PDB file of C-alpha atoms in Angstrom:
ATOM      1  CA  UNK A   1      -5.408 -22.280  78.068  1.00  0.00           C
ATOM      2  CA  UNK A   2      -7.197 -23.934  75.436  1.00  0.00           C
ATOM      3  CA  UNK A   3      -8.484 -20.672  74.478  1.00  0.00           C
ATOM      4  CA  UNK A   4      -4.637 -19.544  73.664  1.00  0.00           C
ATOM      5  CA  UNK A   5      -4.290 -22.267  71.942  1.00  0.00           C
ATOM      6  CA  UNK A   6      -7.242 -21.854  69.833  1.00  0.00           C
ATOM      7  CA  UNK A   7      -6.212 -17.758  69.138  1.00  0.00           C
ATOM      8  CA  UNK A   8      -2.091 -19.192  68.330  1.00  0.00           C
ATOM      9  CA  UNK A   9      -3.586 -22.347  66.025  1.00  0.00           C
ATOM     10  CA  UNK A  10      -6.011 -19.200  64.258  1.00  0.00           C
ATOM     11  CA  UNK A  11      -2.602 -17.096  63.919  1.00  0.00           C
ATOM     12  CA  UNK A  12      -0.667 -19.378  62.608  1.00  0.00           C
ATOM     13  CA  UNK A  13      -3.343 -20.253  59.329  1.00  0.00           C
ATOM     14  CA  UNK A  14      -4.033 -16.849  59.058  1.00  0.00           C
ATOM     15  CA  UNK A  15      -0.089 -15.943  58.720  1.00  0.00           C
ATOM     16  CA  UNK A  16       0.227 -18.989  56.301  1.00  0.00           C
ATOM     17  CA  UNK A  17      -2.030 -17.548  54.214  1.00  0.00           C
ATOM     18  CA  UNK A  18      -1.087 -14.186  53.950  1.00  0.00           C
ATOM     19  CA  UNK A  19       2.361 -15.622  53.578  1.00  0.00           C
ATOM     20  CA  UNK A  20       1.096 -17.532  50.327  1.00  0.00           C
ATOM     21  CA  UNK A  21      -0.682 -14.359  49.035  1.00  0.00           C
ATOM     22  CA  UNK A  22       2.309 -12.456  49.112  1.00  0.00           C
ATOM     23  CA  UNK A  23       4.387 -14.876  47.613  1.00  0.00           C
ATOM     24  CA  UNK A  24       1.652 -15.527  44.889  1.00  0.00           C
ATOM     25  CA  UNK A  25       1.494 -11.549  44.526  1.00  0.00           C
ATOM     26  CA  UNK A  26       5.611 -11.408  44.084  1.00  0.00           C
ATOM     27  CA  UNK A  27       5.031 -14.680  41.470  1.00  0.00           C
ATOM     28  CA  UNK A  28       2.421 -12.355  39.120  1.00  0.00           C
ATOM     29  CA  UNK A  29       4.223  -9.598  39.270  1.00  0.00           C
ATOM     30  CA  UNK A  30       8.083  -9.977  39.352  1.00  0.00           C
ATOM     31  CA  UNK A  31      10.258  -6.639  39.784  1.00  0.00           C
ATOM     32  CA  UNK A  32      13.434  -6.390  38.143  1.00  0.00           C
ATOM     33  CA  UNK A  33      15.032  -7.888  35.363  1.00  0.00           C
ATOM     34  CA  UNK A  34      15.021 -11.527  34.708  1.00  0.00           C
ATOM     35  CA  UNK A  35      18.199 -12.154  33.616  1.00  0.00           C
ATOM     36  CA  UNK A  36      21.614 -10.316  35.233  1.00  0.00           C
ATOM     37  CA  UNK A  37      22.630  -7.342  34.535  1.00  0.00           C
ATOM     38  CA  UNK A  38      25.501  -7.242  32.041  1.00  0.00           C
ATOM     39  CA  UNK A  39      24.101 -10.276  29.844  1.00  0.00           C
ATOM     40  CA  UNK A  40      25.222  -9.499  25.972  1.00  0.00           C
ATOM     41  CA  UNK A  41      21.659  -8.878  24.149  1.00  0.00           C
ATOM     42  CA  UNK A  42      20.349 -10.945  21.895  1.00  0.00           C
ATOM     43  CA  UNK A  43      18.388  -9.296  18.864  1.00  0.00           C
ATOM     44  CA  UNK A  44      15.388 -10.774  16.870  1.00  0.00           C
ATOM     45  CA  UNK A  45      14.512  -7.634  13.739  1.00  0.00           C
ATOM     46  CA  UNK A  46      12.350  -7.371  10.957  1.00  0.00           C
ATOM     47  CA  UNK A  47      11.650  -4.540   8.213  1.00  0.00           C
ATOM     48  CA  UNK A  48       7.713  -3.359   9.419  1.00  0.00           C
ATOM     49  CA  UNK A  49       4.367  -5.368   7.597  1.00  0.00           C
ATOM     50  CA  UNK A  50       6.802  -7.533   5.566  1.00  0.00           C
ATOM     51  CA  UNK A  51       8.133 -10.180   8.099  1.00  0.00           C
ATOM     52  CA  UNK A  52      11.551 -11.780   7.063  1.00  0.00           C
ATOM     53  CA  UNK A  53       9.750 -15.548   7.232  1.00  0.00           C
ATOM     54  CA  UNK A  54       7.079 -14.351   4.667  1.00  0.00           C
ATOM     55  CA  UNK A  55       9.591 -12.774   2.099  1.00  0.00           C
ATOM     56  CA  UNK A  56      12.034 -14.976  -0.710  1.00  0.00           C
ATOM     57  CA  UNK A  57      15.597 -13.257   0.660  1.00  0.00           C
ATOM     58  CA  UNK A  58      16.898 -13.330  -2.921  1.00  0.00           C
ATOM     59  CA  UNK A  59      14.014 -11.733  -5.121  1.00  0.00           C
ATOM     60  CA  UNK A  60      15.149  -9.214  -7.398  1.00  0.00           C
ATOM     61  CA  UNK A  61      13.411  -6.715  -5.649  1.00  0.00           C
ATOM     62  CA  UNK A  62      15.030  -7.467  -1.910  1.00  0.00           C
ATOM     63  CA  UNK A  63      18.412  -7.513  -3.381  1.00  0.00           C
ATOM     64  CA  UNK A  64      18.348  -3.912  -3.962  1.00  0.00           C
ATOM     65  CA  UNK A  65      15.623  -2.624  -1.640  1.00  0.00           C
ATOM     66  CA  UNK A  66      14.665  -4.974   1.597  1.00  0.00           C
ATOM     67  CA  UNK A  67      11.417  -6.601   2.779  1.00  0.00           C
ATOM     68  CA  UNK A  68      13.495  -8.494   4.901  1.00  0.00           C
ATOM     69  CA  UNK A  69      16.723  -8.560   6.205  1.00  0.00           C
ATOM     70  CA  UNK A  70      19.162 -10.742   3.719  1.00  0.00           C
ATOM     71  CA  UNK A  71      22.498 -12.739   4.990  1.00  0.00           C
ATOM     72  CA  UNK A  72      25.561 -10.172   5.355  1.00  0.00           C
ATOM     73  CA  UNK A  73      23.428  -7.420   6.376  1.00  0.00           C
ATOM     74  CA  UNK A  74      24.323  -5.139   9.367  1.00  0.00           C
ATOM     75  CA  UNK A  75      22.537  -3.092  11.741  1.00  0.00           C
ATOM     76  CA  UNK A  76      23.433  -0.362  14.781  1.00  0.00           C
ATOM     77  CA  UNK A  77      22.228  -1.179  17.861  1.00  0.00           C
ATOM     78  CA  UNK A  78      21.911   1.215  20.863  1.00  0.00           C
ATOM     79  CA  UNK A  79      21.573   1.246  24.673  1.00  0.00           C
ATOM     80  CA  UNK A  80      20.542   3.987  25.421  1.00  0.00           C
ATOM     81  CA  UNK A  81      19.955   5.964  28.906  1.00  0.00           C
ATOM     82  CA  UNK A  82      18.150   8.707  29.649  1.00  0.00           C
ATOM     83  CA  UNK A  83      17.678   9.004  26.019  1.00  0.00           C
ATOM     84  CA  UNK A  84      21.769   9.590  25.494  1.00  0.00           C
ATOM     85  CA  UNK A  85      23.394   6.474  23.498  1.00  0.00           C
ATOM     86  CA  UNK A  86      25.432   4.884  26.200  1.00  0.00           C
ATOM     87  CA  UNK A  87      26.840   2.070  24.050  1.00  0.00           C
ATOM     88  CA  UNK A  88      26.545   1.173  20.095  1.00  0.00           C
ATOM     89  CA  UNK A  89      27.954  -2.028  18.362  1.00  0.00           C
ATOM     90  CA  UNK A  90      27.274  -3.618  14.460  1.00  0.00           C
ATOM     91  CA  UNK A  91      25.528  -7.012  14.681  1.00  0.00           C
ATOM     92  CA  UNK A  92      25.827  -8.763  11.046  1.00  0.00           C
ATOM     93  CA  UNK A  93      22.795 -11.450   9.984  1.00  0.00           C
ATOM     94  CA  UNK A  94      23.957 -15.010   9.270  1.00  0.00           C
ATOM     95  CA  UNK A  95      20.328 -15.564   7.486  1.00  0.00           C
ATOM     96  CA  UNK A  96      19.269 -16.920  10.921  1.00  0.00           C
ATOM     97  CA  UNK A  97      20.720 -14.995  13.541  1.00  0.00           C
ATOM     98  CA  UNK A  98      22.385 -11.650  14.498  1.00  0.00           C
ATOM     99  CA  UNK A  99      26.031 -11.871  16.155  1.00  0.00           C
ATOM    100  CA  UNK A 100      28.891  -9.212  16.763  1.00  0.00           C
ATOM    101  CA  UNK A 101      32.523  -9.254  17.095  1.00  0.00           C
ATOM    102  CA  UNK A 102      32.805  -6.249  19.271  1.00  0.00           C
ATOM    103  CA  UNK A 103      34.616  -7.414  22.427  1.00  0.00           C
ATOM    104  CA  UNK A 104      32.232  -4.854  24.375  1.00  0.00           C
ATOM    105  CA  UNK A 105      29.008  -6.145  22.650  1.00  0.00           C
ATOM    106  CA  UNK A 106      25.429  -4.147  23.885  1.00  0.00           C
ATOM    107  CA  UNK A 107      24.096  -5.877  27.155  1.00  0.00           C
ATOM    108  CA  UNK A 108      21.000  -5.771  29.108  1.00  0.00           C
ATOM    109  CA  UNK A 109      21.167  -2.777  31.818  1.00  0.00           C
ATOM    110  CA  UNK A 110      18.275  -1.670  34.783  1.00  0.00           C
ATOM    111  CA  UNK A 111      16.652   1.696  32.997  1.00  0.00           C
ATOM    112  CA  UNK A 112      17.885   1.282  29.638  1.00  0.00           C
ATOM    113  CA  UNK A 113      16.059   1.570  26.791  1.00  0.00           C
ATOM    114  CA  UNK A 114      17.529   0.068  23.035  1.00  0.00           C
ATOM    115  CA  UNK A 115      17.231   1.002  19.106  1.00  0.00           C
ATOM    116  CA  UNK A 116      18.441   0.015  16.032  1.00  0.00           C
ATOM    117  CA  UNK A 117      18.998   1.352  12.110  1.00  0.00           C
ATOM    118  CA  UNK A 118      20.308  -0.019   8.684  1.00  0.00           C
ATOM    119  CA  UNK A 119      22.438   0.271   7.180  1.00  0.00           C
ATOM    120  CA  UNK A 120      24.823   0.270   9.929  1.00  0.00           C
ATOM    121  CA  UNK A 121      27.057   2.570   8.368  1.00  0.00           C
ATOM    122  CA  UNK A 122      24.449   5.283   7.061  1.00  0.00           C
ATOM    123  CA  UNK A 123      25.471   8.779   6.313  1.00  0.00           C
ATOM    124  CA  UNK A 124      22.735  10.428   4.113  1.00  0.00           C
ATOM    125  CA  UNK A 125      21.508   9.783   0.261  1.00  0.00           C
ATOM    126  CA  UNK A 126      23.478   9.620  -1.891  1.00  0.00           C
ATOM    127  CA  UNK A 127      23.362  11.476  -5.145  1.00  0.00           C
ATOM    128  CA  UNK A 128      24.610   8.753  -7.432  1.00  0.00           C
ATOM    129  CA  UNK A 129      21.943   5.895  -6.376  1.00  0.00           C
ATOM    130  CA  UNK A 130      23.737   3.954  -9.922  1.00  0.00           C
ATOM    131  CA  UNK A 131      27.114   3.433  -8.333  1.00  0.00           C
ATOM    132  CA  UNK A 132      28.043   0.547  -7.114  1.00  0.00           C
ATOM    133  CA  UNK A 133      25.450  -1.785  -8.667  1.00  0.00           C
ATOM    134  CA  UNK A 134      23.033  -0.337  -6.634  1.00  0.00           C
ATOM    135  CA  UNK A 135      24.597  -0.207  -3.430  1.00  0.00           C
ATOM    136  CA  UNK A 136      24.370   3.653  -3.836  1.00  0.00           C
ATOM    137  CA  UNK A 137      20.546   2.758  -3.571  1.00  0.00           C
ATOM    138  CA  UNK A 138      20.536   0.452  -0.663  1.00  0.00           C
ATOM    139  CA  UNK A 139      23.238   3.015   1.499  1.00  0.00           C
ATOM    140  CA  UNK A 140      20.739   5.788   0.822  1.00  0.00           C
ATOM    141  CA  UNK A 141      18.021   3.784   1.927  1.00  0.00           C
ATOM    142  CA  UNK A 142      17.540   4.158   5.581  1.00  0.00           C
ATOM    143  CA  UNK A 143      15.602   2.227   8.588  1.00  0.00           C
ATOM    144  CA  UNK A 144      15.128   2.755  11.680  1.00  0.00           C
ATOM    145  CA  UNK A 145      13.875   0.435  14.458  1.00  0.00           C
ATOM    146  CA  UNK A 146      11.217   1.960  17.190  1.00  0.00           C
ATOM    147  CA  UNK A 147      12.552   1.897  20.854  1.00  0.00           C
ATOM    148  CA  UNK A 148      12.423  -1.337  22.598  1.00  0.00           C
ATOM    149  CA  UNK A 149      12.688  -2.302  26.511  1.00  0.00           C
ATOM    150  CA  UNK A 150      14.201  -5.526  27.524  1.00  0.00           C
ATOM    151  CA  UNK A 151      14.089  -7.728  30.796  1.00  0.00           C
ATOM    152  CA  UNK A 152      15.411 -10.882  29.660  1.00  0.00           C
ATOM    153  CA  UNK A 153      18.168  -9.807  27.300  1.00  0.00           C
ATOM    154  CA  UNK A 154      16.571 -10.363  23.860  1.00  0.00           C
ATOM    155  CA  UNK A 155      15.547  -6.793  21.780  1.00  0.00           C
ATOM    156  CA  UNK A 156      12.736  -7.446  20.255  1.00  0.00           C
ATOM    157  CA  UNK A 157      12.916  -5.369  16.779  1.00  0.00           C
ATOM    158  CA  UNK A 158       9.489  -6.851  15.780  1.00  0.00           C
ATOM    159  CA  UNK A 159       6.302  -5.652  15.553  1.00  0.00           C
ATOM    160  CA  UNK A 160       5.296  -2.596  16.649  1.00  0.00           C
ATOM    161  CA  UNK A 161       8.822  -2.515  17.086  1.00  0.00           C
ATOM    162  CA  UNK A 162       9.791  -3.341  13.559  1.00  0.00           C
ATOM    163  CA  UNK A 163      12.883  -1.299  11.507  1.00  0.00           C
ATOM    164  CA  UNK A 164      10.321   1.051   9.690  1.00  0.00           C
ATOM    165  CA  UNK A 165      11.692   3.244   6.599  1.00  0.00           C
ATOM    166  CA  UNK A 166      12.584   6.442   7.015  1.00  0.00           C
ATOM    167  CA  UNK A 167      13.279   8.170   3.344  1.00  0.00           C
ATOM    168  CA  UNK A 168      10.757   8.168   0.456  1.00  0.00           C
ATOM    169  CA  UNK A 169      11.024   6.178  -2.802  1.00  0.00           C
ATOM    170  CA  UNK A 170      10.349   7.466  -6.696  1.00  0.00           C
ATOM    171  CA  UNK A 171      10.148   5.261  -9.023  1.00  0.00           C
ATOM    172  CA  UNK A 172       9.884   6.062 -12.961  1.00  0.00           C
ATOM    173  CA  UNK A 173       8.265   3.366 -15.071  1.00  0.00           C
ATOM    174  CA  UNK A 174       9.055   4.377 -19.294  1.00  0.00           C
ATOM    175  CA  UNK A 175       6.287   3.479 -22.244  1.00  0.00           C
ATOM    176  CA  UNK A 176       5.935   4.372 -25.628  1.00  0.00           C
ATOM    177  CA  UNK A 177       2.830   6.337 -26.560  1.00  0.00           C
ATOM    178  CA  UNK A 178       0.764   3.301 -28.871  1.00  0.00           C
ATOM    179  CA  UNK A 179       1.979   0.965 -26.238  1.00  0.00           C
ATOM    180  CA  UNK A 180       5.035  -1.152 -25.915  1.00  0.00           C
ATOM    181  CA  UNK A 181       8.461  -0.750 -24.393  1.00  0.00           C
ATOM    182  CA  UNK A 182      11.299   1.989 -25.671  1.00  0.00           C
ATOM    183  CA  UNK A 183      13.913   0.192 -27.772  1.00  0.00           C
ATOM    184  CA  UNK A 184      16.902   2.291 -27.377  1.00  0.00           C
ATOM    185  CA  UNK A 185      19.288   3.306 -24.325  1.00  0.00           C
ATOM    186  CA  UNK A 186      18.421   5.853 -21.731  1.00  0.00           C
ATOM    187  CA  UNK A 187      21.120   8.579 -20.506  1.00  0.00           C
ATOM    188  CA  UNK A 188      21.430  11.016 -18.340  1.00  0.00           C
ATOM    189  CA  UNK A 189      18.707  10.099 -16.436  1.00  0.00           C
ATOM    190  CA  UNK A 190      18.368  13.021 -12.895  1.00  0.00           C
ATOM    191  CA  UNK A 191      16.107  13.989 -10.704  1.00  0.00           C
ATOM    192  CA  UNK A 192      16.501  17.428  -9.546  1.00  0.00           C
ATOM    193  CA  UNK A 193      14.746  19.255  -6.887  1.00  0.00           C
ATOM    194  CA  UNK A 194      15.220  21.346  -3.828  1.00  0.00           C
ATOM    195  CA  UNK A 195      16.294  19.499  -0.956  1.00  0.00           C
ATOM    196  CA  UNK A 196      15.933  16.245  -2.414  1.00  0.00           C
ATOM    197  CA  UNK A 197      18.963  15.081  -0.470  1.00  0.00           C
ATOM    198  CA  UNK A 198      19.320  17.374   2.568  1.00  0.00           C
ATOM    199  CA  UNK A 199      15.698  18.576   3.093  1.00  0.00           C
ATOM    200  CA  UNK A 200      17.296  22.405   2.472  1.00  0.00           C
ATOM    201  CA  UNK A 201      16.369  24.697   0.156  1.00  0.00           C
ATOM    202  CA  UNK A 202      18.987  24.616  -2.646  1.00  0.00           C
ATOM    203  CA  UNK A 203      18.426  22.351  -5.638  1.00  0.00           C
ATOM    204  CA  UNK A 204      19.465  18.717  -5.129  1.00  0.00           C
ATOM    205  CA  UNK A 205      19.748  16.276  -8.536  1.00  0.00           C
ATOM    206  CA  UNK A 206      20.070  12.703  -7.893  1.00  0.00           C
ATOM    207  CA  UNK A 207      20.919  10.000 -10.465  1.00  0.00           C
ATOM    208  CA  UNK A 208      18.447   6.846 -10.337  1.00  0.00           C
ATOM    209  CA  UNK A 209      19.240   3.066 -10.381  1.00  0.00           C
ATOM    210  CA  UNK A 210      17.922   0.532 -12.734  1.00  0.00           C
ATOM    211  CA  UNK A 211      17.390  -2.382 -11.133  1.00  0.00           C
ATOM    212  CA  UNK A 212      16.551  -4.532 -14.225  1.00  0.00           C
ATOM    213  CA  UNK A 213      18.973  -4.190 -17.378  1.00  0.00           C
ATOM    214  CA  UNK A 214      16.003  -5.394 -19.316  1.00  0.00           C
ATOM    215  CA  UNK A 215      12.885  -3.563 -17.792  1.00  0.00           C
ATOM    216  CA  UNK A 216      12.455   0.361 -18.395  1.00  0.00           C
ATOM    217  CA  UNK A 217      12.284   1.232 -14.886  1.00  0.00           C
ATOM    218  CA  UNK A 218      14.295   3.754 -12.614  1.00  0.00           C
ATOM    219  CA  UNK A 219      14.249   3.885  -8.629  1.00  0.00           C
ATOM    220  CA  UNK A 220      15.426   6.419  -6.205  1.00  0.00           C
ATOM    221  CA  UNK A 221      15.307   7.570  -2.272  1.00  0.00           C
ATOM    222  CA  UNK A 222      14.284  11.112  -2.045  1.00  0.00           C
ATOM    223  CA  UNK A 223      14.638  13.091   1.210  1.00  0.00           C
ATOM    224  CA  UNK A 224      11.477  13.172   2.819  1.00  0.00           C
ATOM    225  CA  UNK A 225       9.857  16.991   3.039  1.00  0.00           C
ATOM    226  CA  UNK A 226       6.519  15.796   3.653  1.00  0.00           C
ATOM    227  CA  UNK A 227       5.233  18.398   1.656  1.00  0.00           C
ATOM    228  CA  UNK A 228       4.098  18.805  -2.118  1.00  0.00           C
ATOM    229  CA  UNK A 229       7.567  19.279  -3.900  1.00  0.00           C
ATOM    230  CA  UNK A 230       7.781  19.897  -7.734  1.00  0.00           C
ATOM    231  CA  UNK A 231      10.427  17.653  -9.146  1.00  0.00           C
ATOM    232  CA  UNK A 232      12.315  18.039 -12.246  1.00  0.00           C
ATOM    233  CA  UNK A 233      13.011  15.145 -14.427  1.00  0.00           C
ATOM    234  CA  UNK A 234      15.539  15.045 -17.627  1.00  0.00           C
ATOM    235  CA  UNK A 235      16.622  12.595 -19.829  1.00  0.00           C
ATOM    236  CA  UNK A 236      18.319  11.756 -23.245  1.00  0.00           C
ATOM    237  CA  UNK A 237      16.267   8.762 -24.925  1.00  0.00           C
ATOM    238  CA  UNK A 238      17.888   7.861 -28.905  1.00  0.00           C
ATOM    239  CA  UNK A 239      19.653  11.826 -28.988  1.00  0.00           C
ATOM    240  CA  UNK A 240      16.271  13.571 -27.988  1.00  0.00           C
ATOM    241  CA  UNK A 241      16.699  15.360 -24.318  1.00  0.00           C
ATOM    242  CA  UNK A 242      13.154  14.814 -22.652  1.00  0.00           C
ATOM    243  CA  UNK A 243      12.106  17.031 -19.580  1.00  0.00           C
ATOM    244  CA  UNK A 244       9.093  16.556 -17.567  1.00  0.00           C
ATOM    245  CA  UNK A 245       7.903  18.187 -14.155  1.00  0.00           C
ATOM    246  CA  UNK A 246       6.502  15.982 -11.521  1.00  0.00           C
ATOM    247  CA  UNK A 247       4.764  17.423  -8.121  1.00  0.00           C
ATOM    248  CA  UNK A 248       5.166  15.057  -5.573  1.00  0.00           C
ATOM    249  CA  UNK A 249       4.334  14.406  -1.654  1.00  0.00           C
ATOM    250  CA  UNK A 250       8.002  12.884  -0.490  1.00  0.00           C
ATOM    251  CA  UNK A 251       6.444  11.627   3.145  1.00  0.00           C
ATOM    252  CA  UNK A 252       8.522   9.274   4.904  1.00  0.00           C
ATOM    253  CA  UNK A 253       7.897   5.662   4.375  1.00  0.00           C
ATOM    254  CA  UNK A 254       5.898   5.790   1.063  1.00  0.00           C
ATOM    255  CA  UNK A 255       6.510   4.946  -2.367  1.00  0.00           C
ATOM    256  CA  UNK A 256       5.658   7.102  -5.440  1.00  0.00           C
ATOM    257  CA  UNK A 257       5.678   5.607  -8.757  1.00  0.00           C
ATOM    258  CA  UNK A 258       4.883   7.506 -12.203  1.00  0.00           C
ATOM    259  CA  UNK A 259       4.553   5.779 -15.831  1.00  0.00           C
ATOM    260  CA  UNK A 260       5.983   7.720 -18.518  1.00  0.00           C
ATOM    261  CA  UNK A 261       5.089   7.643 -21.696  1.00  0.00           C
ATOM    262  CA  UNK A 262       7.581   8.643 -24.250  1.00  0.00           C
ATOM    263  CA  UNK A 263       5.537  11.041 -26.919  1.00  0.00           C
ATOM    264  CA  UNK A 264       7.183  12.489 -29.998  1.00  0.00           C
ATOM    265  CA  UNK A 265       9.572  14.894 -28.135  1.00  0.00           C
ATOM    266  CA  UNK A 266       7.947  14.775 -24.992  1.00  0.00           C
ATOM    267  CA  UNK A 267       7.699  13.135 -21.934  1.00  0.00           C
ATOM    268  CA  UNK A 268       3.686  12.815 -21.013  1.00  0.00           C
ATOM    269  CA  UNK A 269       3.010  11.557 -17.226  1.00  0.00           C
ATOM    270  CA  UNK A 270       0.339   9.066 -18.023  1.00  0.00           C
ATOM    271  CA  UNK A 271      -0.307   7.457 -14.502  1.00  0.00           C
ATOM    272  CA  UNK A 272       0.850   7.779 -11.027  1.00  0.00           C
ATOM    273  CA  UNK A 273       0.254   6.028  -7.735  1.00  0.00           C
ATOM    274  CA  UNK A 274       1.038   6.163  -4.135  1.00  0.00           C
ATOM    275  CA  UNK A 275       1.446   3.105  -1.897  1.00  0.00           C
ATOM    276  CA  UNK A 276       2.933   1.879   1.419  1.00  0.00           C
ATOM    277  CA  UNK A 277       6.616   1.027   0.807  1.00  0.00           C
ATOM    278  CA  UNK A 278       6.647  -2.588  -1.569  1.00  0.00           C
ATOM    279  CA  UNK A 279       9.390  -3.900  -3.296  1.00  0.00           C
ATOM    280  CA  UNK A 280       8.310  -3.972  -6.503  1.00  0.00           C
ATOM    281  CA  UNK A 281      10.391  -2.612  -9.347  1.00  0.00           C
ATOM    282  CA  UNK A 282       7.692  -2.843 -11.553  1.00  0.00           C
ATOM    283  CA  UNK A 283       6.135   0.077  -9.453  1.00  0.00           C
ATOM    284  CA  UNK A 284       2.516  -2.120  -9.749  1.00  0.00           C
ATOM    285  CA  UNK A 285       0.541  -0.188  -7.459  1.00  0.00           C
ATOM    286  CA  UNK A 286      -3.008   1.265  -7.044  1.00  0.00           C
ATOM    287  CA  UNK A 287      -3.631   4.708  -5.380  1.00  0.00           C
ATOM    288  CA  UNK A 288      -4.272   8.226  -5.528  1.00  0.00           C
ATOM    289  CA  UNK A 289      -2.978  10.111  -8.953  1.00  0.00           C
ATOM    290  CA  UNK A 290      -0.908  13.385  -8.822  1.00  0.00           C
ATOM    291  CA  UNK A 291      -1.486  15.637 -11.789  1.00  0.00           C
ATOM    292  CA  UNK A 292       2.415  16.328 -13.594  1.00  0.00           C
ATOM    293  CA  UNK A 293       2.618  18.680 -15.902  1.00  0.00           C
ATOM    294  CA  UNK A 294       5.231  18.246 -18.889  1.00  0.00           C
ATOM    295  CA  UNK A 295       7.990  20.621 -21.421  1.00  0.00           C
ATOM    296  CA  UNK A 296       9.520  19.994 -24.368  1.00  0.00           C
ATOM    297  CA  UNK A 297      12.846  19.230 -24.751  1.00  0.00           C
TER     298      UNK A 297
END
């Protein structure tokens, strides 16, 4: 009898303890989501190396590119299944938070995976990148988050999963040859190329923004080929039409900057660079040169 006892006493500790392994096992490693199913998502996003808390909102530079996300701006976001977009609403930024009026906003679902892209209502570049005081620019300009997972209902767009840019960005920096800044009014200032909008193989022109009435300095988004791509330049500068010939990479996410010097009746490539996307229209940058070659007008 006291045998039995001993063996039930022994069964009992024993099945306490596997009890408390199992339930520290299901503690460590929960299955599931952690918050219900249906829960509208919450969204924390951020434009990729260049973290909205490290970046002045209103610079110049951010108010007609982005290294951060500015107050007013809207994004897409997707829930998607099976890789098939299952639901898609705008969420606006307040300058501290992302909110939608959609009366079906995005919520957390079992299996579903989420992205997101800016501007919410992208279509393509645009050929005039001028218009609008450079809003032709900034709809051109496209981002696009990675894909995220979710368990708790917040979409994490930061990171690794950070809105990274998709396009590729010229920019034209002018000088006078001797040094010093032109003193008369640009016009007519394209870009033409094939593909430089679609990616195709017919020629493309696209008319650049100036960002800074004062500074000689011209930016546009170029389709990104991903391949060595001569570009044609033209100009009128005090009655003189100036034509130059650029060859260029046009990869995705990179920004190409060339300083032109204004010679007689030419236009002389005297510098280029290539850098990871920064906002500055200045086009400051160290990097590999590409060699441009140059006509007369």
């Amino acid at each position: 009898m006291k045998h039995c006892n001993r063996t039930n006493i022994l069964l009992r500790v024993t099945g306490c303890f596997l009890l408390a392994a199992c339930w520290g096992c299901s503690m460590e490693l929960p299955q599931g989501l952690v918050a219900d199913e249906g829960t509208p998502v919450k969204i924390m996003a951020e434009i990729q190396e260049l973290s909205q808390t490290k970046a002045d909102p209103m610079t110049t530079a951010n108010s007609y590119d982005r290294s951060s996300f500015i107050s007013a701006d809207k994004i897409r976001v997707y829930r998607l299944v099976g890789g098939t977009v299952a639901q898609q609403e705008d969420y606006a930024y307040s300058g501290s938070a992302w909110s939608t009026t959609a009366t079906n906003p995005v919520t957390l679902q079992a299996g579903s995976t989420y992205s997101a892209s800016y501007p919410s209502d992208y279509t393509g570049i645009l050929q005039d990148q001028s218009a609008m005081g450079g809003a032709g620019f900034l709809k051109s300009n496209y981002l696009k988050s990675k894909t995220v997972t979710s368990r708790d209902g917040i979409l994490h767009f930061t990171g690794d999963g950070a809105f990274e840019r998709q396009n590729a960005k010229l920019t034209l920096v002018f000088k006078l040859h001797g040094g010093g800044a032109p003193d008369g009014d640009f016009t007519n200032a394209l870009l033409s190329a094939p593909g430089l909008i679609s990616g195709g193989s017919n020629d493309e022109n696209i008319t650049l923004y100036r960002p800074d009435a004062s500074a000689y300095t011209w930016c546009g988004i170029v389709y990104p080929k991903g391949a060595s791509t001569t570009i044609s330049l033209q100009l009128t500068y005090k009655g003189v039409v100036y034509k130059a010939s650029l060859s260029c990479g046009l990869a995705a996410g990179t920004h190409y900057t060339y300083t032109m010097t204004l010679k007689d009746d030419i236009l002389v490539p005297t510098g280029s660079s290539i850098a990871g996307w920064k906002n500055d229209p200045n086009g400051d940058f160290t990097g590999e040169f590409n060699n441009g070659t140059t006509t007369g007008s």
